[in-house]
Coordinates of C-alpha atoms in Angstrom, one line a residue:
M1 CA 11.3 -1.5 -4.7
K2 CA 10.8 -0.1 -1.3
F3 CA 7.1 0.6 -2.0
T4 CA 6.4 -3.1 -2.8
E5 CA 8.3 -4.4 0.2
R6 CA 6.7 -2.0 2.6
F7 CA 3.2 -2.3 1.1
N8 CA 3.4 -6.0 1.5
E9 CA 4.6 -5.7 5.1
L10 CA 1.8 -3.3 6.1
V11 CA -0.9 -5.3 4.4
K12 CA 0.2 -8.3 6.4
L13 CA 0.4 -6.4 9.6
S14 CA -3.0 -4.8 9.0
G15 CA -4.8 -8.2 8.9
K16 CA -7.0 -6.9 6.1
T17 CA -7.8 -8.9 3.0
Q18 CA -6.9 -7.7 -0.4
V19 CA -10.6 -7.2 -1.1
E20 CA -11.0 -5.0 2.0
I21 CA -8.0 -2.9 1.0
A22 CA -9.2 -2.6 -2.6
N23 CA -12.7 -1.4 -1.4
A24 CA -11.1 1.1 1.0
I25 CA -8.9 2.6 -1.7
N26 CA -11.4 2.4 -4.6
V27 CA -9.4 0.0 -6.9
S28 CA -9.9 -3.6 -8.0
K29 CA -8.5 -6.6 -6.1
Q30 CA -6.3 -7.2 -9.1
C31 CA -4.8 -3.7 -8.7
V32 CA -3.9 -4.5 -5.1
T33 CA -2.3 -7.7 -6.3
D34 CA -0.3 -5.7 -8.9
Y35 CA 0.9 -3.3 -6.1
K36 CA 1.9 -6.3 -4.0
S37 CA 3.9 -7.9 -6.9
G38 CA 5.5 -4.6 -8.0
K39 CA 3.8 -4.9 -11.4
S40 CA 2.3 -1.4 -10.9
F41 CA 2.3 1.5 -8.5
P42 CA -0.5 3.7 -7.2
S43 CA -1.4 7.2 -8.4
L44 CA -0.9 10.0 -5.9
E45 CA -4.6 10.0 -5.0
T46 CA -4.5 6.2 -4.4
L47 CA -1.3 6.5 -2.4
F48 CA -3.1 8.9 -0.1
L49 CA -5.9 6.4 0.4
I50 CA -3.4 3.6 1.0
C51 CA -1.8 5.7 3.7
Q52 CA -5.2 6.2 5.4
C53 CA -6.2 2.6 5.1
L54 CA -2.9 1.2 6.4
D55 CA -2.3 3.9 8.9
T56 CA 1.1 4.9 7.6
T57 CA 2.8 7.8 5.8
A58 CA 3.7 8.2 2.1
D59 CA 7.3 8.8 3.2
Y60 CA 7.4 5.3 4.8
L61 CA 5.9 3.6 1.8
L62 CA 8.2 5.3 -0.6
G63 CA 11.3 4.6 1.5
L64 CA 12.0 8.2 2.5
S65 CA 11.5 7.4 6.2
D66 CA 11.8 4.4 8.5
E67 CA 8.9 5.5 10.7
Y68 CA 5.4 4.7 9.8

């Protein structure tokens, strides 16, 4: 569940709304809600966009590194 924890942490730190994030990564607000709750996980393409939007790395989001 590293992705869920770290995604929530970075969303909070970013100060962006779920709607802003959803628009930036081309998904619905409900999809962002599902990522935050751990109900679903992004595709590789969406993970790339999340990394750009939240200024982080996939390694950090996936728990492979502690540096974002």
